[in-house]
Amino acid sequence: MPFKLVFPAPYQKREKSFLIKHPELRARYFKTLLLLEQNPLHPSLRLHPLQGRLTGLHSASISMRYRITLELEMREQEIVFINVGSHGEVY
């Protein structure tokens, strides 16, 4: 059963800005979303929990430089997106 992807309004604004700023990552970004929907534990996503002020969130890789931060509810089969950007921008 695929996960439900939830894109809150603040994330949609960040996503739009990210895709305008980095059009070369568009295909990789949408591939990342597809993998998250089908199997968030896929090794290429390098999904891992965050610590410190971001405790409770997870990070998934678009590339070695760019990440998506998200809330992952395994029992609800739901992924809520929080932020997208470079390592320094999302952490």
PDB file of N, CA, C and O in Angstrom, residues 21-73:
ATOM      1  N   LYS A  21      14.569  27.655  -8.638  1.00  0.00           N
ATOM      2  CA  LYS A  21      15.989  27.896  -8.378  1.00  0.00           C
ATOM      3  C   LYS A  21      16.875  26.766  -8.909  1.00  0.00           C
ATOM      4  O   LYS A  21      18.018  26.990  -9.302  1.00  0.00           O
ATOM      5  N   HIS A  22      16.340  25.534  -8.930  1.00  0.00           N
ATOM      6  CA  HIS A  22      17.123  24.353  -9.325  1.00  0.00           C
ATOM      7  C   HIS A  22      16.379  23.512 -10.366  1.00  0.00           C
ATOM      8  O   HIS A  22      16.035  22.350 -10.112  1.00  0.00           O
ATOM      9  N   PRO A  23      16.131  24.044 -11.568  1.00  0.00           N
ATOM     10  CA  PRO A  23      15.381  23.268 -12.576  1.00  0.00           C
ATOM     11  C   PRO A  23      16.091  21.971 -12.977  1.00  0.00           C
ATOM     12  O   PRO A  23      15.439  21.006 -13.368  1.00  0.00           O
ATOM     13  N   GLU A  24      17.403  21.923 -12.812  1.00  0.00           N
ATOM     14  CA  GLU A  24      18.156  20.719 -13.164  1.00  0.00           C
ATOM     15  C   GLU A  24      17.860  19.550 -12.224  1.00  0.00           C
ATOM     16  O   GLU A  24      18.152  18.400 -12.547  1.00  0.00           O
ATOM     17  N   LEU A  25      17.254  19.834 -11.067  1.00  0.00           N
ATOM     18  CA  LEU A  25      16.930  18.781 -10.092  1.00  0.00           C
ATOM     19  C   LEU A  25      15.482  18.314 -10.177  1.00  0.00           C
ATOM     20  O   LEU A  25      15.058  17.451  -9.417  1.00  0.00           O
ATOM     21  N   ARG A  26      14.711  18.882 -11.087  1.00  0.00           N
ATOM     22  CA  ARG A  26      13.279  18.573 -11.192  1.00  0.00           C
ATOM     23  C   ARG A  26      13.011  17.066 -11.301  1.00  0.00           C
ATOM     24  O   ARG A  26      12.217  16.515 -10.550  1.00  0.00           O
ATOM     25  N   ALA A  27      13.687  16.391 -12.211  1.00  0.00           N
ATOM     26  CA  ALA A  27      13.462  14.950 -12.409  1.00  0.00           C
ATOM     27  C   ALA A  27      13.859  14.159 -11.156  1.00  0.00           C
ATOM     28  O   ALA A  27      13.126  13.253 -10.734  1.00  0.00           O
ATOM     29  N   ARG A  28      14.997  14.508 -10.555  1.00  0.00           N
ATOM     30  CA  ARG A  28      15.441  13.801  -9.337  1.00  0.00           C
ATOM     31  C   ARG A  28      14.476  14.046  -8.183  1.00  0.00           C
ATOM     32  O   ARG A  28      14.218  13.153  -7.382  1.00  0.00           O
ATOM     33  N   TYR A  29      13.966  15.272  -8.091  1.00  0.00           N
ATOM     34  CA  TYR A  29      13.022  15.614  -7.026  1.00  0.00           C
ATOM     35  C   TYR A  29      11.757  14.756  -7.144  1.00  0.00           C
ATOM     36  O   TYR A  29      11.321  14.140  -6.168  1.00  0.00           O
ATOM     37  N   PHE A  30      11.189  14.684  -8.350  1.00  0.00           N
ATOM     38  CA  PHE A  30       9.961  13.909  -8.515  1.00  0.00           C
ATOM     39  C   PHE A  30      10.212  12.404  -8.383  1.00  0.00           C
ATOM     40  O   PHE A  30       9.338  11.670  -7.916  1.00  0.00           O
ATOM     41  N   LYS A  31      11.406  11.945  -8.745  1.00  0.00           N
ATOM     42  CA  LYS A  31      11.760  10.541  -8.515  1.00  0.00           C
ATOM     43  C   LYS A  31      11.813  10.265  -7.009  1.00  0.00           C
ATOM     44  O   LYS A  31      11.351   9.220  -6.544  1.00  0.00           O
ATOM     45  N   THR A  32      12.360  11.215  -6.242  1.00  0.00           N
ATOM     46  CA  THR A  32      12.415  11.077  -4.784  1.00  0.00           C
ATOM     47  C   THR A  32      11.013  10.978  -4.203  1.00  0.00           C
ATOM     48  O   THR A  32      10.743  10.136  -3.345  1.00  0.00           O
ATOM     49  N   LEU A  33      10.096  11.833  -4.676  1.00  0.00           N
ATOM     50  CA  LEU A  33       8.712  11.777  -4.192  1.00  0.00           C
ATOM     51  C   LEU A  33       8.072  10.425  -4.510  1.00  0.00           C
ATOM     52  O   LEU A  33       7.375   9.849  -3.660  1.00  0.00           O
ATOM     53  N   LEU A  34       8.301   9.920  -5.706  1.00  0.00           N
ATOM     54  CA  LEU A  34       7.745   8.622  -6.100  1.00  0.00           C
ATOM     55  C   LEU A  34       8.288   7.504  -5.215  1.00  0.00           C
ATOM     56  O   LEU A  34       7.529   6.653  -4.746  1.00  0.00           O
ATOM     57  N   LEU A  35       9.586   7.521  -4.947  1.00  0.00           N
ATOM     58  CA  LEU A  35      10.171   6.510  -4.067  1.00  0.00           C
ATOM     59  C   LEU A  35       9.603   6.608  -2.652  1.00  0.00           C
ATOM     60  O   LEU A  35       9.316   5.590  -2.021  1.00  0.00           O
ATOM     61  N   LEU A  36       9.460   7.841  -2.145  1.00  0.00           N
ATOM     62  CA  LEU A  36       8.880   8.015  -0.807  1.00  0.00           C
ATOM     63  C   LEU A  36       7.467   7.461  -0.746  1.00  0.00           C
ATOM     64  O   LEU A  36       7.076   6.833   0.238  1.00  0.00           O
ATOM     65  N   GLU A  37       6.706   7.672  -1.792  1.00  0.00           N
ATOM     66  CA  GLU A  37       5.327   7.185  -1.834  1.00  0.00           C
ATOM     67  C   GLU A  37       5.283   5.654  -1.866  1.00  0.00           C
ATOM     68  O   GLU A  37       4.478   5.034  -1.180  1.00  0.00           O
ATOM     69  N   GLN A  38       6.167   5.047  -2.642  1.00  0.00           N
ATOM     70  CA  GLN A  38       6.165   3.599  -2.811  1.00  0.00           C
ATOM     71  C   GLN A  38       6.877   2.860  -1.686  1.00  0.00           C
ATOM     72  O   GLN A  38       6.424   1.810  -1.248  1.00  0.00           O
ATOM     73  N   ASN A  39       8.036   3.389  -1.256  1.00  0.00           N
ATOM     74  CA  ASN A  39       8.836   2.710  -0.246  1.00  0.00           C
ATOM     75  C   ASN A  39       9.779   3.699   0.422  1.00  0.00           C
ATOM     76  O   ASN A  39      10.913   3.880  -0.022  1.00  0.00           O
ATOM     77  N   PRO A  40       9.339   4.350   1.505  1.00  0.00           N
ATOM     78  CA  PRO A  40      10.190   5.346   2.149  1.00  0.00           C
ATOM     79  C   PRO A  40      11.509   4.786   2.694  1.00  0.00           C
ATOM     80  O   PRO A  40      12.420   5.547   2.983  1.00  0.00           O
ATOM     81  N   LEU A  41      11.621   3.484   2.810  1.00  0.00           N
ATOM     82  CA  LEU A  41      12.855   2.877   3.317  1.00  0.00           C
ATOM     83  C   LEU A  41      13.822   2.481   2.199  1.00  0.00           C
ATOM     84  O   LEU A  41      14.832   1.826   2.458  1.00  0.00           O
ATOM     85  N   HIS A  42      13.537   2.877   0.961  1.00  0.00           N
ATOM     86  CA  HIS A  42      14.423   2.569  -0.158  1.00  0.00           C
ATOM     87  C   HIS A  42      15.818   3.135   0.139  1.00  0.00           C
ATOM     88  O   HIS A  42      15.952   4.288   0.549  1.00  0.00           O
ATOM     89  N   PRO A  43      16.866   2.342  -0.039  1.00  0.00           N
ATOM     90  CA  PRO A  43      18.224   2.769   0.340  1.00  0.00           C
ATOM     91  C   PRO A  43      18.692   4.070  -0.326  1.00  0.00           C
ATOM     92  O   PRO A  43      19.420   4.848   0.283  1.00  0.00           O
ATOM     93  N   SER A  44      18.275   4.336  -1.560  1.00  0.00           N
ATOM     94  CA  SER A  44      18.769   5.539  -2.239  1.00  0.00           C
ATOM     95  C   SER A  44      18.235   6.826  -1.610  1.00  0.00           C
ATOM     96  O   SER A  44      18.810   7.899  -1.830  1.00  0.00           O
ATOM     97  N   LEU A  45      17.188   6.735  -0.804  1.00  0.00           N
ATOM     98  CA  LEU A  45      16.648   7.921  -0.135  1.00  0.00           C
ATOM     99  C   LEU A  45      17.487   8.336   1.069  1.00  0.00           C
ATOM    100  O   LEU A  45      17.408   9.470   1.514  1.00  0.00           O
ATOM    101  N   ARG A  46      18.262   7.403   1.602  1.00  0.00           N
ATOM    102  CA  ARG A  46      19.063   7.650   2.801  1.00  0.00           C
ATOM    103  C   ARG A  46      18.218   8.305   3.898  1.00  0.00           C
ATOM    104  O   ARG A  46      18.631   9.264   4.547  1.00  0.00           O
ATOM    105  N   LEU A  47      17.020   7.791   4.080  1.00  0.00           N
ATOM    106  CA  LEU A  47      16.087   8.317   5.083  1.00  0.00           C
ATOM    107  C   LEU A  47      16.650   8.081   6.478  1.00  0.00           C
ATOM    108  O   LEU A  47      17.102   6.986   6.801  1.00  0.00           O
ATOM    109  N   HIS A  48      16.646   9.141   7.293  1.00  0.00           N
ATOM    110  CA  HIS A  48      17.142   8.997   8.661  1.00  0.00           C
ATOM    111  C   HIS A  48      16.448  10.016   9.565  1.00  0.00           C
ATOM    112  O   HIS A  48      16.047  11.085   9.121  1.00  0.00           O
ATOM    113  N   PRO A  49      16.298   9.656  10.844  1.00  0.00           N
ATOM    114  CA  PRO A  49      15.683  10.590  11.801  1.00  0.00           C
ATOM    115  C   PRO A  49      16.656  11.712  12.138  1.00  0.00           C
ATOM    116  O   PRO A  49      17.872  11.521  12.145  1.00  0.00           O
ATOM    117  N   LEU A  50      16.099  12.873  12.420  1.00  0.00           N
ATOM    118  CA  LEU A  50      16.909  14.029  12.787  1.00  0.00           C
ATOM    119  C   LEU A  50      16.935  14.187  14.296  1.00  0.00           C
ATOM    120  O   LEU A  50      16.080  13.650  14.999  1.00  0.00           O
ATOM    121  N   GLN A  51      17.914  14.934  14.773  1.00  0.00           N
ATOM    122  CA  GLN A  51      18.071  15.136  16.211  1.00  0.00           C
ATOM    123  C   GLN A  51      18.090  16.629  16.521  1.00  0.00           C
ATOM    124  O   GLN A  51      18.018  17.459  15.629  1.00  0.00           O
ATOM    125  N   GLY A  52      18.212  16.947  17.790  1.00  0.00           N
ATOM    126  CA  GLY A  52      18.284  18.337  18.216  1.00  0.00           C
ATOM    127  C   GLY A  52      16.951  19.039  18.031  1.00  0.00           C
ATOM    128  O   GLY A  52      15.900  18.480  18.319  1.00  0.00           O
ATOM    129  N   ARG A  53      16.984  20.259  17.504  1.00  0.00           N
ATOM    130  CA  ARG A  53      15.756  21.024  17.344  1.00  0.00           C
ATOM    131  C   ARG A  53      14.816  20.431  16.299  1.00  0.00           C
ATOM    132  O   ARG A  53      13.646  20.779  16.238  1.00  0.00           O
ATOM    133  N   LEU A  54      15.315  19.493  15.495  1.00  0.00           N
ATOM    134  CA  LEU A  54      14.491  18.849  14.465  1.00  0.00           C
ATOM    135  C   LEU A  54      14.064  17.435  14.864  1.00  0.00           C
ATOM    136  O   LEU A  54      13.600  16.663  14.022  1.00  0.00           O
ATOM    137  N   THR A  55      14.198  17.098  16.137  1.00  0.00           N
ATOM    138  CA  THR A  55      13.772  15.788  16.625  1.00  0.00           C
ATOM    139  C   THR A  55      12.298  15.570  16.261  1.00  0.00           C
ATOM    140  O   THR A  55      11.486  16.473  16.400  1.00  0.00           O
ATOM    141  N   GLY A  56      12.004  14.384  15.785  1.00  0.00           N
ATOM    142  CA  GLY A  56      10.645  14.058  15.363  1.00  0.00           C
ATOM    143  C   GLY A  56      10.468  14.128  13.862  1.00  0.00           C
ATOM    144  O   GLY A  56       9.483  13.656  13.320  1.00  0.00           O
ATOM    145  N   LEU A  57      11.456  14.730  13.178  1.00  0.00           N
ATOM    146  CA  LEU A  57      11.427  14.810  11.722  1.00  0.00           C
ATOM    147  C   LEU A  57      12.436  13.831  11.131  1.00  0.00           C
ATOM    148  O   LEU A  57      13.309  13.326  11.836  1.00  0.00           O
ATOM    149  N   HIS A  58      12.292  13.570   9.850  1.00  0.00           N
ATOM    150  CA  HIS A  58      13.224  12.735   9.110  1.00  0.00           C
ATOM    151  C   HIS A  58      13.759  13.535   7.932  1.00  0.00           C
ATOM    152  O   HIS A  58      13.170  14.534   7.528  1.00  0.00           O
ATOM    153  N   SER A  59      14.844  13.058   7.367  1.00  0.00           N
ATOM    154  CA  SER A  59      15.426  13.656   6.178  1.00  0.00           C
ATOM    155  C   SER A  59      15.559  12.586   5.109  1.00  0.00           C
ATOM    156  O   SER A  59      15.935  11.453   5.400  1.00  0.00           O
ATOM    157  N   ALA A  60      15.246  12.972   3.871  1.00  0.00           N
ATOM    158  CA  ALA A  60      15.447  12.096   2.719  1.00  0.00           C
ATOM    159  C   ALA A  60      16.280  12.868   1.704  1.00  0.00           C
ATOM    160  O   ALA A  60      16.131  14.083   1.562  1.00  0.00           O
ATOM    161  N   SER A  61      17.144  12.175   1.003  1.00  0.00           N
ATOM    162  CA  SER A  61      18.042  12.819   0.047  1.00  0.00           C
ATOM    163  C   SER A  61      17.446  12.879  -1.343  1.00  0.00           C
ATOM    164  O   SER A  61      16.914  11.889  -1.844  1.00  0.00           O
ATOM    165  N   ILE A  62      17.566  14.059  -1.943  1.00  0.00           N
ATOM    166  CA  ILE A  62      17.293  14.222  -3.375  1.00  0.00           C
ATOM    167  C   ILE A  62      18.594  13.940  -4.109  1.00  0.00           C
ATOM    168  O   ILE A  62      18.629  13.259  -5.122  1.00  0.00           O
ATOM    169  N   SER A  63      19.677  14.488  -3.561  1.00  0.00           N
ATOM    170  CA  SER A  63      21.036  14.269  -4.053  1.00  0.00           C
ATOM    171  C   SER A  63      21.951  14.385  -2.834  1.00  0.00           C
ATOM    172  O   SER A  63      21.474  14.573  -1.718  1.00  0.00           O
ATOM    173  N   MET A  64      23.232  14.320  -3.043  1.00  0.00           N
ATOM    174  CA  MET A  64      24.145  14.440  -1.900  1.00  0.00           C
ATOM    175  C   MET A  64      24.073  15.831  -1.267  1.00  0.00           C
ATOM    176  O   MET A  64      24.347  16.002  -0.103  1.00  0.00           O
ATOM    177  N   ARG A  65      23.664  16.816  -2.037  1.00  0.00           N
ATOM    178  CA  ARG A  65      23.624  18.189  -1.535  1.00  0.00           C
ATOM    179  C   ARG A  65      22.234  18.641  -1.093  1.00  0.00           C
ATOM    180  O   ARG A  65      22.113  19.523  -0.241  1.00  0.00           O
ATOM    181  N   TYR A  66      21.184  18.079  -1.658  1.00  0.00           N
ATOM    182  CA  TYR A  66      19.827  18.567  -1.410  1.00  0.00           C
ATOM    183  C   TYR A  66      18.979  17.533  -0.678  1.00  0.00           C
ATOM    184  O   TYR A  66      19.065  16.335  -0.956  1.00  0.00           O
ATOM    185  N   ARG A  67      18.155  18.027   0.244  1.00  0.00           N
ATOM    186  CA  ARG A  67      17.356  17.171   1.124  1.00  0.00           C
ATOM    187  C   ARG A  67      15.905  17.627   1.181  1.00  0.00           C
ATOM    188  O   ARG A  67      15.591  18.766   0.883  1.00  0.00           O
ATOM    189  N   ILE A  68      15.074  16.732   1.660  1.00  0.00           N
ATOM    190  CA  ILE A  68      13.698  17.035   2.018  1.00  0.00           C
ATOM    191  C   ILE A  68      13.551  16.666   3.487  1.00  0.00           C
ATOM    192  O   ILE A  68      13.947  15.564   3.888  1.00  0.00           O
ATOM    193  N   THR A  69      13.020  17.554   4.301  1.00  0.00           N
ATOM    194  CA  THR A  69      12.693  17.176   5.673  1.00  0.00           C
ATOM    195  C   THR A  69      11.204  16.879   5.712  1.00  0.00           C
ATOM    196  O   THR A  69      10.407  17.512   5.024  1.00  0.00           O
ATOM    197  N   LEU A  70      10.843  15.889   6.526  1.00  0.00           N
ATOM    198  CA  LEU A  70       9.463  15.434   6.531  1.00  0.00           C
ATOM    199  C   LEU A  70       9.095  14.799   7.854  1.00  0.00           C
ATOM    200  O   LEU A  70       9.957  14.390   8.622  1.00  0.00           O
ATOM    201  N   GLU A  71       7.789  14.735   8.085  1.00  0.00           N
ATOM    202  CA  GLU A  71       7.252  13.934   9.177  1.00  0.00           C
ATOM    203  C   GLU A  71       6.805  12.626   8.557  1.00  0.00           C
ATOM    204  O   GLU A  71       6.152  12.617   7.517  1.00  0.00           O
ATOM    205  N   LEU A  72       7.156  11.526   9.184  1.00  0.00           N
ATOM    206  CA  LEU A  72       6.835  10.212   8.643  1.00  0.00           C
ATOM    207  C   LEU A  72       6.001   9.461   9.663  1.00  0.00           C
ATOM    208  O   LEU A  72       6.461   9.192  10.769  1.00  0.00           O
ATOM    209  N   GLU A  73       4.761   9.179   9.313  1.00  0.00           N
ATOM    210  CA  GLU A  73       3.854   8.423  10.175  1.00  0.00           C
ATOM    211  C   GLU A  73       3.669   7.037   9.559  1.00  0.00           C
ATOM    212  O   GLU A  73       2.837   6.857   8.679  1.00  0.00           O
TER     213      GLU A  73
END
